[in-house]
PDB file of C-alpha atoms and ligand atoms in Angstrom:
ATOM      1  CA  MET A 143      -5.299 -14.120  -2.990  1.00 94.00           C
ATOM      2  CA  TYR A 144      -4.768 -10.626  -4.379  1.00 96.00           C
ATOM      3  CA  THR A 145      -1.653  -8.712  -3.501  1.00 97.00           C
ATOM      4  CA  ILE A 146      -1.606  -4.927  -3.459  1.00 98.00           C
ATOM      5  CA  ALA A 147       1.431  -2.698  -2.867  1.00 98.00           C
ATOM      6  CA  PHE A 148       0.888   0.874  -1.625  1.00 98.00           C
ATOM      7  CA  SER A 149       3.769   2.875  -2.966  1.00 97.00           C
ATOM      8  CA  ASN A 150       4.829   6.376  -3.838  1.00 95.00           C
ATOM      9  CA  GLU A 151       8.316   7.823  -3.652  1.00 92.00           C
ATOM     10  CA  LYS A 152       6.847  10.777  -1.804  1.00 92.00           C
ATOM     11  CA  GLY A 153       6.259  10.617   1.920  1.00 93.00           C
ATOM     12  CA  GLY A 154       3.121  11.982   3.559  1.00 95.00           C
ATOM     13  CA  VAL A 155       0.733  11.084   0.731  1.00 96.00           C
ATOM     14  CA  ALA A 156      -1.351   8.679   2.901  1.00 97.00           C
ATOM     15  CA  LYS A 157       0.224   5.342   1.958  1.00 98.00           C
ATOM     16  CA  THR A 158       0.059   4.068   5.528  1.00 97.00           C
ATOM     17  CA  THR A 159      -3.305   5.683   6.284  1.00 98.00           C
ATOM     18  CA  THR A 160      -4.740   4.043   3.168  1.00 98.00           C
ATOM     19  CA  THR A 161      -3.239   0.627   3.964  1.00 98.00           C
ATOM     20  CA  VAL A 162      -4.735   0.625   7.485  1.00 97.00           C
ATOM     21  CA  SER A 163      -8.082   2.159   6.549  1.00 98.00           C
ATOM     22  CA  LEU A 164      -8.672   0.089   3.439  1.00 98.00           C
ATOM     23  CA  GLY A 165      -7.471  -3.053   5.261  1.00 98.00           C
ATOM     24  CA  ALA A 166     -10.024  -2.509   8.024  1.00 98.00           C
ATOM     25  CA  CYS A 167     -12.821  -1.848   5.487  1.00 98.00           C
ATOM     26  CA  LEU A 168     -12.015  -4.986   3.482  1.00 98.00           C
ATOM     27  CA  ALA A 169     -12.021  -6.960   6.747  1.00 98.00           C
ATOM     28  CA  GLU A 170     -15.359  -5.395   7.678  1.00 98.00           C
ATOM     29  CA  ALA A 171     -16.694  -6.517   4.286  1.00 98.00           C
ATOM     30  CA  GLY A 172     -15.853 -10.098   5.298  1.00 97.00           C
ATOM     31  CA  ARG A 173     -12.537 -10.464   3.470  1.00 98.00           C
ATOM     32  CA  LYS A 174      -9.520 -12.002   5.178  1.00 98.00           C
ATOM     33  CA  VAL A 175      -6.693  -9.471   5.070  1.00 98.00           C
ATOM     34  CA  LEU A 176      -2.963  -9.580   5.769  1.00 98.00           C
ATOM     35  CA  ALA A 177      -1.248  -6.196   6.194  1.00 98.00           C
ATOM     36  CA  VAL A 178       2.521  -6.188   5.665  1.00 98.00           C
ATOM     37  CA  ASP A 179       4.707  -3.385   7.031  1.00 98.00           C
ATOM     38  CA  LEU A 180       7.729  -2.843   4.779  1.00 97.00           C
ATOM     39  CA  ASP A 181       8.555   0.655   6.035  1.00 96.00           C
ATOM     40  CA  PRO A 182      11.283   0.917   8.738  1.00 92.00           C
ATOM     41  CA  GLN A 183       9.228   3.717  10.316  1.00 93.00           C
ATOM     42  CA  ALA A 184       6.770   0.926  11.199  1.00 95.00           C
ATOM     43  CA  ASN A 185       3.814   3.331  11.194  1.00 95.00           C
ATOM     44  CA  LEU A 186       1.442   0.634   9.953  1.00 96.00           C
ATOM     45  CA  THR A 187       2.476  -1.601  12.851  1.00 95.00           C
ATOM     46  CA  LEU A 188       1.876   1.217  15.349  1.00 93.00           C
ATOM     47  CA  ALA A 189      -1.461   2.145  13.791  1.00 94.00           C
ATOM     48  CA  LEU A 190      -2.614  -1.450  14.277  1.00 93.00           C
ATOM     49  CA  GLY A 191      -1.756  -1.307  17.966  1.00 90.00           C
ATOM     50  CA  VAL A 192       1.534  -3.246  17.939  1.00 92.00           C
ATOM     51  CA  GLU A 193       4.622  -1.662  19.518  1.00 91.00           C
ATOM     52  CA  PRO A 194       7.484  -2.036  16.966  1.00 90.00           C
ATOM     53  CA  THR A 195      10.220  -2.215  19.637  1.00 90.00           C
ATOM     54  CA  ARG A 196       8.595  -5.373  21.053  1.00 91.00           C
ATOM     55  CA  VAL A 197       8.420  -7.108  17.697  1.00 93.00           C
ATOM     56  CA  VAL A 198      10.433 -10.350  17.525  1.00 93.00           C
ATOM     57  CA  HIS A 199       9.895 -11.336  13.884  1.00 96.00           C
ATOM     58  CA  SER A 200       9.390  -8.594  11.323  1.00 96.00           C
ATOM     59  CA  THR A 201       9.420  -8.253   7.544  1.00 97.00           C
ATOM     60  CA  ALA A 202      13.227  -8.011   7.872  1.00 96.00           C
ATOM     61  CA  SER A 203      13.349 -11.546   9.328  1.00 96.00           C
ATOM     62  CA  ILE A 204      11.681 -12.796   6.134  1.00 97.00           C
ATOM     63  CA  LEU A 205      13.763 -10.752   3.705  1.00 96.00           C
ATOM     64  CA  LEU A 206      17.156 -11.096   5.370  1.00 95.00           C
ATOM     65  CA  HIS A 207      17.039 -14.281   7.448  1.00 95.00           C
ATOM     66  CA  ASP A 208      14.698 -16.550   5.457  1.00 95.00           C
ATOM     67  CA  LEU A 209      12.206 -16.860   8.302  1.00 96.00           C
ATOM     68  CA  PRO A 210       9.155 -18.764   6.978  1.00 96.00           C
ATOM     69  CA  LEU A 211       6.586 -16.025   6.373  1.00 97.00           C
ATOM     70  CA  ARG A 212       3.843 -17.634   8.484  1.00 97.00           C
ATOM     71  CA  GLN A 213       5.990 -17.364  11.601  1.00 97.00           C
ATOM     72  CA  ALA A 214       5.974 -13.558  11.424  1.00 97.00           C
ATOM     73  CA  ILE A 215       2.159 -13.201  11.276  1.00 97.00           C
ATOM     74  CA  LEU A 216       0.463 -11.577  14.281  1.00 96.00           C
ATOM     75  CA  PRO A 217      -3.250 -11.051  14.893  1.00 94.00           C
ATOM     76  CA  SER A 218      -4.229  -7.362  15.067  1.00 93.00           C
ATOM     77  CA  SER A 219      -6.905  -5.655  17.136  1.00 88.00           C
ATOM     78  CA  VAL A 220      -9.209  -5.883  14.102  1.00 94.00           C
ATOM     79  CA  SER A 221     -10.910  -9.202  13.350  1.00 95.00           C
ATOM     80  CA  ASN A 222     -10.151 -10.658   9.891  1.00 97.00           C
ATOM     81  CA  LEU A 223      -7.010  -8.482   9.779  1.00 98.00           C
ATOM     82  CA  ASP A 224      -3.552  -9.905  10.528  1.00 98.00           C
ATOM     83  CA  LEU A 225      -0.202  -8.172  10.430  1.00 97.00           C
ATOM     84  CA  ILE A 226       3.389  -8.874   9.535  1.00 98.00           C
ATOM     85  CA  PRO A 227       5.009  -6.089  11.528  1.00 97.00           C
ATOM     86  CA  GLY A 228       7.900  -3.836  10.672  1.00 96.00           C
ATOM     87  CA  SER A 229      10.685  -2.971  13.061  1.00 91.00           C
ATOM     88  CA  SER A 230      13.806  -0.841  13.073  1.00 84.00           C
ATOM     89  CA  GLU A 231      15.568  -3.852  11.564  1.00 86.00           C
ATOM     90  CA  THR A 232      13.472  -3.304   8.459  1.00 85.00           C
ATOM     91  CA  SER A 233      15.825  -0.435   7.579  1.00 86.00           C
ATOM     92  CA  GLN A 234      18.631  -2.981   7.187  1.00 89.00           C
ATOM     93  CA  SER A 235      16.670  -4.668   4.415  1.00 91.00           C
ATOM     94  CA  GLU A 236      17.132  -1.802   1.988  1.00 90.00           C
ATOM     95  CA  ARG A 237      20.884  -2.078   2.342  1.00 90.00           C
ATOM     96  CA  TYR A 238      21.494  -5.805   2.616  1.00 93.00           C
ATOM     97  CA  LEU A 239      18.847  -7.209   0.285  1.00 94.00           C
ATOM     98  CA  PRO A 240      20.768  -6.540  -2.955  1.00 93.00           C
ATOM     99  CA  VAL A 241      23.666  -8.788  -1.931  1.00 93.00           C
ATOM    100  CA  ARG A 242      21.319 -11.775  -1.710  1.00 94.00           C
ATOM    101  CA  GLU A 243      20.816 -14.088  -4.654  1.00 93.00           C
ATOM    102  CA  ARG A 244      17.660 -13.389  -6.759  1.00 95.00           C
ATOM    103  CA  TYR A 245      16.804 -10.781  -4.148  1.00 96.00           C
ATOM    104  CA  GLU A 246      14.034  -9.288  -6.286  1.00 97.00           C
ATOM    105  CA  TYR A 247      11.924 -12.428  -5.813  1.00 97.00           C
ATOM    106  CA  LEU A 248      12.406 -13.088  -2.082  1.00 97.00           C
ATOM    107  CA  LEU A 249       9.022 -11.732  -0.988  1.00 97.00           C
ATOM    108  CA  ARG A 250       7.096 -13.298  -3.870  1.00 97.00           C
ATOM    109  CA  ASP A 251       8.704 -16.692  -3.162  1.00 96.00           C
ATOM    110  CA  ALA A 252       8.022 -16.358   0.580  1.00 97.00           C
ATOM    111  CA  PHE A 253       4.303 -15.806  -0.161  1.00 97.00           C
ATOM    112  CA  GLN A 254       4.186 -18.739  -2.551  1.00 94.00           C
ATOM    113  CA  GLN A 255       5.835 -21.090  -0.067  1.00 93.00           C
ATOM    114  CA  ALA A 256       3.518 -19.986   2.739  1.00 92.00           C
ATOM    115  CA  ALA A 257       0.385 -20.890   0.695  1.00 89.00           C
ATOM    116  CA  LEU A 258      -1.725 -18.433   2.689  1.00 93.00           C
ATOM    117  CA  GLN A 259      -5.519 -18.334   2.945  1.00 93.00           C
ATOM    118  CA  TYR A 260      -6.052 -14.560   2.736  1.00 97.00           C
ATOM    119  CA  ASP A 261      -8.260 -12.735   0.245  1.00 97.00           C
ATOM    120  CA  PHE A 262      -6.032  -9.647   0.232  1.00 98.00           C
ATOM    121  CA  VAL A 263      -2.415  -8.950   1.094  1.00 98.00           C
ATOM    122  CA  LEU A 264      -1.714  -5.221   1.518  1.00 98.00           C
ATOM    123  CA  MET A 265       1.922  -4.081   1.539  1.00 98.00           C
ATOM    124  CA  ASP A 266       2.823  -0.656   2.906  1.00 98.00           C
ATOM    125  CA  CYS A 267       6.066   0.411   1.206  1.00 97.00           C
ATOM    126  CA  PRO A 268       8.767   2.840   2.328  1.00 96.00           C
ATOM    127  CA  PRO A 269       8.875   6.233   0.545  1.00 94.00           C
ATOM    128  CA  ALA A 270      11.668   5.168  -1.807  1.00 92.00           C
ATOM    129  CA  LEU A 271      11.960   3.144  -4.986  1.00 93.00           C
ATOM    130  CA  GLY A 272      14.629   0.821  -3.626  1.00 94.00           C
ATOM    131  CA  SER A 273      15.156  -2.894  -3.126  1.00 95.00           C
ATOM    132  CA  VAL A 274      12.292  -3.303  -0.630  1.00 96.00           C
ATOM    133  CA  THR A 275       9.693  -1.607  -2.838  1.00 97.00           C
ATOM    134  CA  LEU A 276      11.016  -3.633  -5.777  1.00 97.00           C
ATOM    135  CA  ASN A 277      10.328  -6.824  -3.788  1.00 97.00           C
ATOM    136  CA  ALA A 278       6.790  -5.639  -3.061  1.00 98.00           C
ATOM    137  CA  LEU A 279       6.053  -4.791  -6.691  1.00 98.00           C
ATOM    138  CA  VAL A 280       7.427  -8.093  -7.964  1.00 98.00           C
ATOM    139  CA  ALA A 281       5.077  -9.816  -5.489  1.00 97.00           C
ATOM    140  CA  SER A 282       2.024  -7.676  -6.397  1.00 97.00           C
ATOM    141  CA  ASN A 283      -0.978  -7.927  -8.676  1.00 96.00           C
ATOM    142  CA  LEU A 284      -1.811  -4.274  -8.206  1.00 96.00           C
ATOM    143  CA  LEU A 285       0.193  -1.170  -7.367  1.00 97.00           C
ATOM    144  CA  LEU A 286      -1.992   1.377  -5.605  1.00 98.00           C
ATOM    145  CA  ILE A 287      -0.474   4.855  -5.748  1.00 97.00           C
ATOM    146  CA  PRO A 288      -1.861   7.334  -3.243  1.00 97.00           C
ATOM    147  CA  THR A 289      -1.199  10.827  -4.546  1.00 97.00           C
ATOM    148  CA  GLN A 290      -2.129  14.390  -3.717  1.00 96.00           C
ATOM    149  CA  ALA A 291      -3.430  16.729  -6.401  1.00 95.00           C
ATOM    150  CA  GLU A 292      -0.320  18.893  -6.011  1.00 92.00           C
ATOM    151  CA  PHE A 293       2.172  19.794  -8.713  1.00 90.00           C
ATOM    152  CA  PHE A 294       5.187  18.105  -7.071  1.00 89.00           C
ATOM    153  CA  SER A 295       3.221  14.941  -6.365  1.00 89.00           C
ATOM    154  CA  ILE A 296       2.085  14.658  -9.940  1.00 89.00           C
ATOM    155  CA  TYR A 297       5.580  15.380 -11.200  1.00 89.00           C
ATOM    156  CA  ALA A 298       6.911  12.520  -9.041  1.00 88.00           C
ATOM    157  CA  LEU A 299       4.556  10.097 -10.825  1.00 92.00           C
ATOM    158  CA  LYS A 300       6.730  10.202 -13.968  1.00 91.00           C
ATOM    159  CA  ASN A 301       9.543   8.378 -12.237  1.00 92.00           C
ATOM    160  CA  LEU A 302       7.162   5.858 -10.709  1.00 93.00           C
ATOM    161  CA  MET A 303       5.613   5.123 -14.123  1.00 94.00           C
ATOM    162  CA  ASN A 304       9.068   4.462 -15.591  1.00 95.00           C
ATOM    163  CA  TRP A 305       9.656   2.064 -12.755  1.00 94.00           C
ATOM    164  CA  VAL A 306       6.393   0.250 -13.386  1.00 95.00           C
ATOM    165  CA  ARG A 307       7.374  -0.206 -17.039  1.00 96.00           C
ATOM    166  CA  ARG A 308      10.744  -1.636 -16.037  1.00 96.00           C
ATOM    167  CA  ILE A 309       9.230  -4.000 -13.490  1.00 97.00           C
ATOM    168  CA  ARG A 310       6.676  -5.220 -16.009  1.00 97.00           C
ATOM    169  CA  SER A 311       9.298  -5.946 -18.621  1.00 97.00           C
ATOM    170  CA  GLU A 312      11.887  -7.504 -16.317  1.00 97.00           C
ATOM    171  CA  TYR A 313      10.083  -9.145 -13.395  1.00 97.00           C
ATOM    172  CA  ASN A 314       6.306  -9.054 -13.256  1.00 97.00           C
ATOM    173  CA  PRO A 315       4.383  -8.709 -16.548  1.00 96.00           C
ATOM    174  CA  HIS A 316       1.002  -8.873 -14.720  1.00 91.00           C
ATOM    175  CA  LEU A 317       1.536  -5.765 -12.606  1.00 96.00           C
ATOM    176  CA  THR A 318      -1.267  -3.207 -12.977  1.00 95.00           C
ATOM    177  CA  TYR A 319      -1.615   0.138 -11.236  1.00 96.00           C
ATOM    178  CA  ARG A 320      -4.277   2.557 -10.046  1.00 97.00           C
ATOM    179  CA  LEU A 321      -3.916   6.086  -8.706  1.00 97.00           C
ATOM    180  CA  LEU A 322      -5.860   7.191  -5.638  1.00 98.00           C
ATOM    181  CA  LEU A 323      -6.396  10.878  -4.937  1.00 98.00           C
ATOM    182  CA  THR A 324      -5.797  11.536  -1.244  1.00 98.00           C
ATOM    183  CA  LEU A 325      -5.793  14.574   1.063  1.00 98.00           C
ATOM    184  CA  PHE A 326      -8.149  16.217  -1.423  1.00 98.00           C
ATOM    185  CA  ASP A 327      -9.646  19.599  -0.632  1.00 97.00           C
ATOM    186  CA  ARG A 328     -12.600  20.263  -2.935  1.00 96.00           C
ATOM    187  CA  ARG A 329     -12.532  24.001  -2.121  1.00 97.00           C
ATOM    188  CA  ASN A 330      -8.979  24.218  -3.457  1.00 97.00           C
ATOM    189  CA  ARG A 331      -8.993  25.334  -7.105  1.00 97.00           C
ATOM    190  CA  ILE A 332      -5.584  23.746  -7.834  1.00 96.00           C
ATOM    191  CA  HIS A 333      -6.771  20.424  -6.443  1.00 97.00           C
ATOM    192  CA  ARG A 334      -9.826  20.495  -8.679  1.00 96.00           C
ATOM    193  CA  LEU A 335      -7.782  21.495 -11.733  1.00 96.00           C
ATOM    194  CA  LEU A 336      -4.999  18.948 -11.243  1.00 95.00           C
ATOM    195  CA  SER A 337      -7.392  16.105 -10.452  1.00 96.00           C
ATOM    196  CA  GLU A 338      -9.209  16.777 -13.737  1.00 95.00           C
ATOM    197  CA  GLN A 339      -5.885  16.766 -15.573  1.00 93.00           C
ATOM    198  CA  LEU A 340      -4.909  13.492 -13.923  1.00 94.00           C
ATOM    199  CA  ARG A 341      -8.172  11.890 -14.991  1.00 94.00           C
ATOM    200  CA  SER A 342      -7.777  13.016 -18.575  1.00 92.00           C
ATOM    201  CA  ASN A 343      -4.119  11.885 -18.734  1.00 91.00           C
ATOM    202  CA  PHE A 344      -4.555   8.513 -17.026  1.00 91.00           C
ATOM    203  CA  ASN A 345      -8.155   7.696 -18.052  1.00 84.00           C
ATOM    204  CA  ASN A 346      -9.313   4.739 -15.992  1.00 86.00           C
ATOM    205  CA  GLY A 347      -5.931   4.629 -14.219  1.00 94.00           C
ATOM    206  CA  VAL A 348      -7.421   6.899 -11.538  1.00 96.00           C
ATOM    207  CA  LEU A 349      -9.830   5.337  -9.043  1.00 97.00           C
ATOM    208  CA  GLU A 350     -13.310   6.891  -8.842  1.00 97.00           C
ATOM    209  CA  THR A 351     -13.159   7.178  -5.064  1.00 98.00           C
ATOM    210  CA  VAL A 352     -11.425  10.283  -3.736  1.00 98.00           C
ATOM    211  CA  ILE A 353     -10.233  10.583  -0.142  1.00 98.00           C
ATOM    212  CA  GLU A 354     -10.772  14.100   1.154  1.00 98.00           C
ATOM    213  CA  VAL A 355      -8.949  15.863   3.965  1.00 98.00           C
ATOM    214  CA  ASP A 356     -10.460  14.792   7.285  1.00 97.00           C
ATOM    215  CA  THR A 357      -8.862  15.544  10.657  1.00 96.00           C
ATOM    216  CA  LYS A 358     -10.364  12.354  12.053  1.00 96.00           C
ATOM    217  CA  LEU A 359      -7.779  10.463  10.022  1.00 96.00           C
ATOM    218  CA  ARG A 360      -4.979  12.208  11.910  1.00 95.00           C
ATOM    219  CA  GLU A 361      -6.509  11.218  15.233  1.00 93.00           C
ATOM    220  CA  SER A 362      -7.079   7.541  14.507  1.00 91.00           C
ATOM    221  CA  PRO A 363      -3.417   6.381  14.808  1.00 88.00           C
ATOM    222  CA  ILE A 364      -3.229   8.142  18.180  1.00 86.00           C
ATOM    223  CA  ALA A 365      -6.298   6.189  19.237  1.00 84.00           C
ATOM    224  CA  GLY A 366      -4.607   3.044  17.834  1.00 84.00           C
ATOM    225  CA  ALA A 367      -7.737   2.179  15.855  1.00 90.00           C
ATOM    226  CA  PRO A 368      -8.568   2.334  12.142  1.00 95.00           C
ATOM    227  CA  ILE A 369     -10.943   5.125  11.114  1.00 97.00           C
ATOM    228  CA  ILE A 370     -14.041   2.898  10.868  1.00 97.00           C
ATOM    229  CA  PHE A 371     -13.730   2.185  14.606  1.00 96.00           C
ATOM    230  CA  HIS A 372     -12.374   5.552  15.707  1.00 94.00           C
ATOM    231  CA  ALA A 373     -14.983   7.596  13.832  1.00 96.00           C
ATOM    232  CA  PRO A 374     -17.398   5.196  12.113  1.00 97.00           C
ATOM    233  CA  LYS A 375     -19.690   7.966  10.856  1.00 97.00           C
ATOM    234  CA  SER A 376     -16.965  10.274   9.561  1.00 97.00           C
ATOM    235  CA  ARG A 377     -16.628  11.251   5.925  1.00 97.00           C
ATOM    236  CA  ALA A 378     -13.244   9.494   5.797  1.00 98.00           C
ATOM    237  CA  ALA A 379     -14.807   6.235   7.039  1.00 98.00           C
ATOM    238  CA  ALA A 380     -17.466   6.468   4.313  1.00 98.00           C
ATOM    239  CA  GLN A 381     -14.858   7.199   1.646  1.00 98.00           C
ATOM    240  CA  TYR A 382     -12.597   4.308   2.651  1.00 98.00           C
ATOM    241  CA  ARG A 383     -15.623   1.986   2.687  1.00 98.00           C
ATOM    242  CA  ALA A 384     -16.421   3.156  -0.838  1.00 98.00           C
ATOM    243  CA  LEU A 385     -12.798   2.501  -1.798  1.00 98.00           C
ATOM    244  CA  ALA A 386     -13.043  -1.063  -0.434  1.00 98.00           C
ATOM    245  CA  GLN A 387     -16.125  -1.687  -2.600  1.00 98.00           C
ATOM    246  CA  GLU A 388     -14.373  -0.228  -5.640  1.00 98.00           C
ATOM    247  CA  ILE A 389     -11.298  -2.416  -5.076  1.00 98.00           C
ATOM    248  CA  ILE A 390     -13.419  -5.549  -4.552  1.00 97.00           C
ATOM    249  CA  ALA A 391     -15.295  -4.834  -7.795  1.00 95.00           C
ATOM    250  CA  TYR A 392     -12.060  -4.066  -9.639  1.00 94.00           C
ATOM    251  CA  VAL A 393     -10.380  -7.260  -8.540  1.00 92.00           C
ATOM    252  CA  GLU A 394     -13.415  -9.373  -9.443  1.00 89.00           C
ATOM    253  CA  LYS A 395     -13.712  -7.754 -12.855  1.00 85.00           C
ATOM    254  CA  ALA A 396     -10.009  -7.754 -13.658  1.00 73.00           C
ATOM    255  CA  ASN A 397      -9.837 -11.451 -12.787  1.00 64.00           C
ATOM    256  CA  LEU A 398      -6.198 -10.952 -11.818  1.00 55.00           C
ATOM    257  CA  GLN A 399      -3.793 -13.846 -11.755  1.00 53.00           C
ATOM    258  CA  PRO A 400      -3.339 -15.082  -8.194  1.00 49.00           C
ATOM    259  CA  ALA A 401       0.171 -14.218  -7.003  1.00 46.00           C
TER     260      ALA A 401
HETATM  261  P1  LIG B 774       2.716   8.144   4.140  1.00 97.71           P
HETATM  262  O1  LIG B 774       2.569   6.754   4.671  1.00 97.71           O
HETATM  263  O2  LIG B 774       2.510   8.227   2.650  1.00 97.71           O
HETATM  264  O3  LIG B 774       3.987   8.809   4.559  1.00 97.71           O
HETATM  265  P2  LIG B 774       0.665   8.857   6.080  1.00 97.71           P
HETATM  266  O4  LIG B 774      -0.400   7.846   5.852  1.00 97.71           O
HETATM  267  O5  LIG B 774       1.565   8.647   7.246  1.00 97.71           O
HETATM  268  O6  LIG B 774       1.531   9.044   4.738  1.00 97.71           O
HETATM  269  O7  LIG B 774      -0.049  10.271   6.161  1.00 97.71           O
HETATM  270  C1  LIG B 774       0.705  11.454   6.396  1.00 97.71           C
HETATM  271  C2  LIG B 774      -0.046  12.334   7.408  1.00 97.71           C
HETATM  272  O8  LIG B 774      -1.274  12.795   6.835  1.00 97.71           O
HETATM  273  C3  LIG B 774      -0.422  11.603   8.675  1.00 97.71           C
HETATM  274  O9  LIG B 774      -0.315  12.489   9.756  1.00 97.71           O
HETATM  275  C4  LIG B 774      -1.883  11.212   8.447  1.00 97.71           C
HETATM  276  O10 LIG B 774      -2.596  11.092   9.667  1.00 97.71           O
HETATM  277  C5  LIG B 774      -2.373  12.400   7.639  1.00 97.71           C
HETATM  278  N1  LIG B 774      -3.467  12.067   6.710  1.00 97.71           N
HETATM  279  C6  LIG B 774      -3.521  11.060   5.810  1.00 97.71           C
HETATM  280  N2  LIG B 774      -4.654  11.111   5.082  1.00 97.71           N
HETATM  281  C7  LIG B 774      -5.359  12.185   5.543  1.00 97.71           C
HETATM  282  C8  LIG B 774      -6.624  12.805   5.181  1.00 97.71           C
HETATM  283  N3  LIG B 774      -7.395  12.319   4.200  1.00 97.71           N
HETATM  284  N4  LIG B 774      -6.994  13.890   5.883  1.00 97.71           N
HETATM  285  C9  LIG B 774      -6.223  14.414   6.864  1.00 97.71           C
HETATM  286  N5  LIG B 774      -5.038  13.895   7.235  1.00 97.71           N
HETATM  287  C10 LIG B 774      -4.588  12.797   6.584  1.00 97.71           C
HETATM  288 MG1  LIG B 775       3.953   5.609   5.773  1.00 97.71          MG
END
């Protein structure tokens, strides 16, 4: 089982879009996937067709009330793809987690105890480097950082990289990371320039696949279906399928330690 956290301090960089779209593509490729909504906005939950206000057990139940993780798993509308939903209660986690003992390890321990049979666990994080994101990164093999090729986005990466170093040294020495360029506009000169700079600064830290701007991606949450069902022939669907293949190859090659 490989665990991937989707995190970036910045909002609106396609963390949730990437979690849903990649999750559906991995499922389509025959992998069993669990998507975990750690953001109180519960956009991942909504995008997978579950109404957050009707959720009984959410990620908050696991983090704050020690609910066994299996009890919070729901099937989604996509076969091979299950969900641990978020709810408004998830916002309490950020605040109350740090008073719990060994709070950094609660999610990792919950996964270990549940002994799940998934190939991939994908965790959609809130846009903050707080106690919830810390839990996700401690429980992860891979941190996937969606980022735009914009100056402010790239500037924000500095802080995230410092965080990764701290987490590696204090909690999770196996954590690796990869950057994913999202919302890319190939006609935009700044995008082209900054993406080249990113590749020369981070070398193989940047994934080959690039996700370009595609309006179909904005429509798919409204339709309540991941892009490969909403617009199977769109450019975005093709790019997320390519991303799934790249991630599968990466994970097989890296031979990551199971979480
Ligand atoms: P985050 O979870 O990082 O806050 P979202 O996944 O919610 O970001 O994406 C922010 C907005 O951008 C959403 O309205 C989403 O539909 C839109 N979006 C994401 N990726 C793309 C893309 N490649 N092309 C066009 N719109 C996109
Ligand atoms: Mg989001």
